[in-house]
PDB file of C-alpha atoms in Angstrom:
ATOM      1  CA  UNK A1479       0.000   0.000   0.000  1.00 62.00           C
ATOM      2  CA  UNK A1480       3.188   2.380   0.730  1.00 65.00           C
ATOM      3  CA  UNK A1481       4.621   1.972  -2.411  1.00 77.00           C
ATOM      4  CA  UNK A1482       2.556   4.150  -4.674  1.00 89.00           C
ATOM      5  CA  UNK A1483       2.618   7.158  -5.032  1.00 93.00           C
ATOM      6  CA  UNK A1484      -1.065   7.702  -2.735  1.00 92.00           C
ATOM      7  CA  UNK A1485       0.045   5.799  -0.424  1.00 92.00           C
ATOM      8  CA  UNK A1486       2.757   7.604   0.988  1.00 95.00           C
ATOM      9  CA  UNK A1487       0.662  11.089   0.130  1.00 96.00           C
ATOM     10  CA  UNK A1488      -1.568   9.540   2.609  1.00 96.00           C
ATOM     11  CA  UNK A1489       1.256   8.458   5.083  1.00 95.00           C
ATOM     12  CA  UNK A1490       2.415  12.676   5.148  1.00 96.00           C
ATOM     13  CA  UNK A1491      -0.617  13.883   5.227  1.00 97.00           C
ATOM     14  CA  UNK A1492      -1.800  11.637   8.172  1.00 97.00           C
ATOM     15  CA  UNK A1493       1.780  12.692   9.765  1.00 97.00           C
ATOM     16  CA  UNK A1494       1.398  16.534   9.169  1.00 97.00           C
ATOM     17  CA  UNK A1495      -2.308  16.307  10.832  1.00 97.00           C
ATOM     18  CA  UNK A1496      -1.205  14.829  13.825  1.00 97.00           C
ATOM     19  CA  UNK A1497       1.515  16.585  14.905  1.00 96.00           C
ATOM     20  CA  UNK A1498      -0.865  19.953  14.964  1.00 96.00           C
ATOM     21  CA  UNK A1499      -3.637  17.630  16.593  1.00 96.00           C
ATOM     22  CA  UNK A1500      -1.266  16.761  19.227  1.00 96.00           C
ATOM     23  CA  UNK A1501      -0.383  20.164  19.524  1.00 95.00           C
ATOM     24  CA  UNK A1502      -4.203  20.888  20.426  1.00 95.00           C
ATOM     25  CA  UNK A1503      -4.770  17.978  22.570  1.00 94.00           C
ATOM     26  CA  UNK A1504      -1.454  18.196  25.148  1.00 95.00           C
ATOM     27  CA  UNK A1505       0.335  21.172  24.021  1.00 93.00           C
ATOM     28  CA  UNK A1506      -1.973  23.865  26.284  1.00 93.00           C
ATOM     29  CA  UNK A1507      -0.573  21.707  28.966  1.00 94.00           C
ATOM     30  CA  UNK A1508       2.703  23.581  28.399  1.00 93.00           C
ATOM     31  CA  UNK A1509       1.950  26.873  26.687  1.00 88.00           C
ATOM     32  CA  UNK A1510      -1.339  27.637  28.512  1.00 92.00           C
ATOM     33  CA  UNK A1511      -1.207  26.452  32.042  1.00 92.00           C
ATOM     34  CA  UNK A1512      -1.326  29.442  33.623  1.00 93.00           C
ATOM     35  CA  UNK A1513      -4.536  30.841  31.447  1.00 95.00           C
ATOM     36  CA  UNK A1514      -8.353  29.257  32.440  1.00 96.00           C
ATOM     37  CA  UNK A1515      -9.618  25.926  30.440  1.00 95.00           C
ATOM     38  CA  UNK A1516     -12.387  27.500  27.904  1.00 96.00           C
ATOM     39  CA  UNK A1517      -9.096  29.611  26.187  1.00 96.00           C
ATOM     40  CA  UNK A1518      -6.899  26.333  26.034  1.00 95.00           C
ATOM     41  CA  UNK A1519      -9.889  25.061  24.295  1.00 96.00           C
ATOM     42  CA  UNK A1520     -10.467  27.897  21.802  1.00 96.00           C
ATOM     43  CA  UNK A1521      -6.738  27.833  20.974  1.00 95.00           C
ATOM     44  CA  UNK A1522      -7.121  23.831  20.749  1.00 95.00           C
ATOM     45  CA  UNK A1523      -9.947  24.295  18.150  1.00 95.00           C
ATOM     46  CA  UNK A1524      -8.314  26.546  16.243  1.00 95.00           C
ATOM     47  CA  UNK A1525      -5.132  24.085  15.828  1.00 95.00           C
ATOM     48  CA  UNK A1526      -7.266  21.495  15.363  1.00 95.00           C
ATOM     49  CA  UNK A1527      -9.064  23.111  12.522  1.00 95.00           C
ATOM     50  CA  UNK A1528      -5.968  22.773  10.376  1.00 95.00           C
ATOM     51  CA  UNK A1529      -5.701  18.803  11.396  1.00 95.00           C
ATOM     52  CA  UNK A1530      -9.194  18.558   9.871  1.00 95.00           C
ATOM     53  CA  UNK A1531      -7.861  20.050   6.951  1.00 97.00           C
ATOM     54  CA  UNK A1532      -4.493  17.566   6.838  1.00 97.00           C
ATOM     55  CA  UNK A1533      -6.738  14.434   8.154  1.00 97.00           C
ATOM     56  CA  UNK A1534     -10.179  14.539   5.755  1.00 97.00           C
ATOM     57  CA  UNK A1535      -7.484  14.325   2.261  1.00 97.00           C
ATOM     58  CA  UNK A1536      -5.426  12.122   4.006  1.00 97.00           C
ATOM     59  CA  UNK A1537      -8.462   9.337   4.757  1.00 97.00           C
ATOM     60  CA  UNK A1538      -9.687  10.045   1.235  1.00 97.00           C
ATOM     61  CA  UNK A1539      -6.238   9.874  -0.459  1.00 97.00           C
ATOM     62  CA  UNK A1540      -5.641   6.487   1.293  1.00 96.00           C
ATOM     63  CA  UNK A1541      -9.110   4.972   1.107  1.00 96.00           C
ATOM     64  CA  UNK A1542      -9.556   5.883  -2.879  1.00 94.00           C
ATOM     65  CA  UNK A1543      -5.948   4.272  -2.998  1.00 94.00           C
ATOM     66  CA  UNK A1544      -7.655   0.681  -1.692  1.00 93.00           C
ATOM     67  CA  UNK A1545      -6.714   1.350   1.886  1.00 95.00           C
ATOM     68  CA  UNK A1546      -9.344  -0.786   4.070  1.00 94.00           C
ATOM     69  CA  UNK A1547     -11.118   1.667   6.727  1.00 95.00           C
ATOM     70  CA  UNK A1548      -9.310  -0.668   9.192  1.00 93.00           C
ATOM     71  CA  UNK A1549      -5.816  -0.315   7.639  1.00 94.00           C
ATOM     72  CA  UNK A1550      -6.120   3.875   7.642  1.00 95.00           C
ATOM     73  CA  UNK A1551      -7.329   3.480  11.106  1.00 94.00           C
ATOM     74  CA  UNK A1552      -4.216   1.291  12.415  1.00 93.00           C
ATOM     75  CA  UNK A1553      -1.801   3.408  10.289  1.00 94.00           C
ATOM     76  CA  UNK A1554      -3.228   6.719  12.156  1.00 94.00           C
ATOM     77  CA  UNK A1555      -2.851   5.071  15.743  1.00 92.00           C
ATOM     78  CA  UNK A1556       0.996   3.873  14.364  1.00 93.00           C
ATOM     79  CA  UNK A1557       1.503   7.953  13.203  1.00 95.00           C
ATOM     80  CA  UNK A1558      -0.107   8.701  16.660  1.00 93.00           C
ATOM     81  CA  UNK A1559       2.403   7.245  18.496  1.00 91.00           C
ATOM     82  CA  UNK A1560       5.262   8.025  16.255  1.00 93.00           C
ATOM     83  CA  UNK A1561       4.286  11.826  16.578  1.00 95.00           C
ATOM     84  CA  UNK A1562       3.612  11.509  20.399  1.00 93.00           C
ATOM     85  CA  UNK A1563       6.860   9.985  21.572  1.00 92.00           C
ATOM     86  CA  UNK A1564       9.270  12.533  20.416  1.00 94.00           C
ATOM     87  CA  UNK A1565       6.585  15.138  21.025  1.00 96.00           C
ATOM     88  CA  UNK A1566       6.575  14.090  24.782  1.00 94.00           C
ATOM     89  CA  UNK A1567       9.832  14.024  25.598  1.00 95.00           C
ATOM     90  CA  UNK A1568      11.197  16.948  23.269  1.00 95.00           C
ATOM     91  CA  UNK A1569       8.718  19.520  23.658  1.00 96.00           C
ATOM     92  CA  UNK A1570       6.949  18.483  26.996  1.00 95.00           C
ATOM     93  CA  UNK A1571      10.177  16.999  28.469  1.00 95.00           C
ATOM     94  CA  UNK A1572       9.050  13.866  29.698  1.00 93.00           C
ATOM     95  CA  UNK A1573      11.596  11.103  30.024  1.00 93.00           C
ATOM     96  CA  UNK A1574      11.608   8.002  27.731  1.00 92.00           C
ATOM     97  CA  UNK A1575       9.726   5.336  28.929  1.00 90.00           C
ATOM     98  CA  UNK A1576      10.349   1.512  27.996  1.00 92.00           C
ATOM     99  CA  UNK A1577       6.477   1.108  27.296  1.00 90.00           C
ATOM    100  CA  UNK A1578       6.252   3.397  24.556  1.00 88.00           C
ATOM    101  CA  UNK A1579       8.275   0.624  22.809  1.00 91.00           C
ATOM    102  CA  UNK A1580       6.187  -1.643  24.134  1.00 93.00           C
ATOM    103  CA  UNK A1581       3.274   0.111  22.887  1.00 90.00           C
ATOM    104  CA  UNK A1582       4.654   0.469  19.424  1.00 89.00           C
ATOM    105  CA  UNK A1583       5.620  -3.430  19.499  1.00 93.00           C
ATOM    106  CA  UNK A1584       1.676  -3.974  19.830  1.00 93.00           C
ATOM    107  CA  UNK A1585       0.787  -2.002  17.264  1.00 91.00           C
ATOM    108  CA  UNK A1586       3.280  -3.646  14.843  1.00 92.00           C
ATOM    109  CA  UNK A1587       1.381  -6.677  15.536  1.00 93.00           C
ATOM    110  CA  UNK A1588      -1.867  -4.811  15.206  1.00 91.00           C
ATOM    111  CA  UNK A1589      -0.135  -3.513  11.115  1.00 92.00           C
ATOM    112  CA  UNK A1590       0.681  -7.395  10.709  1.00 93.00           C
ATOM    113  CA  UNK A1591      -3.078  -8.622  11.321  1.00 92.00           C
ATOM    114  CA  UNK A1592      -4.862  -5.453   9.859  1.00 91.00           C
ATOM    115  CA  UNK A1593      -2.623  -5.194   6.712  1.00 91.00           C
ATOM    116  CA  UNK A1594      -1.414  -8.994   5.787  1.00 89.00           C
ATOM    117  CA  UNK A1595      -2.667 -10.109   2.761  1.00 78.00           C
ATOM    118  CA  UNK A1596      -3.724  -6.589   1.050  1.00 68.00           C
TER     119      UNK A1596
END
């Protein structure tokens, strides 16, 4: 599925969206502790608007490409995790932990099941 062309215009544009999502879900914890919850949200939404924009072309890219609904969804939670990790501990400085490998070994299984024989 990552070898044409769609494929990996899907695999960016999932990446690009979920950096700024995770920038709107954690990065207030950071940048806006001090200020009260309802204007960490309405920065949120306004970050998250341009995920929205990244995410709806990516799922359409990928599924018009013969990605499964199951095999975008999988891919996003690998991208997830790939985004949150250095995320974490580079720009929230949090420490590596062993279970984000952990985590990342389950989903590899979860990419073997979801995407063997496409």
């Amino acid at each position: 599925m990552f070898t044409t062309a769609a494929g990996w215009q899907t695999l960016g544009l999932l990446m690009l969206s979920n950096l700024f999502m995770t920038f709107a879900w954690y990065g207030h914890l950071k940048d806006l502790a001090a200020k009260p919850w309802w204007i960490a949200a309405l920065v949120s939404w306004g970050i998250a608007l341009f995920e929205y924009l990244l995410q709806v072309p990516a799922n359409r890219i990928g599924y018009g490409a013969g990605f499964s609904l199951a095999q975008l969804k999988i891919t996003q939670e690998v991208v997830t995790l790939a985004v949150f990790v250095p995320f974490s501990m580079l720009y929230m400085g949090q420490g590596f932990r062993s279970d984000f490998l952990w985590a990342g070994l389950c989903l590899m299984g979860a990419v073997y099941f979801i995407f063997r024989g496409a």
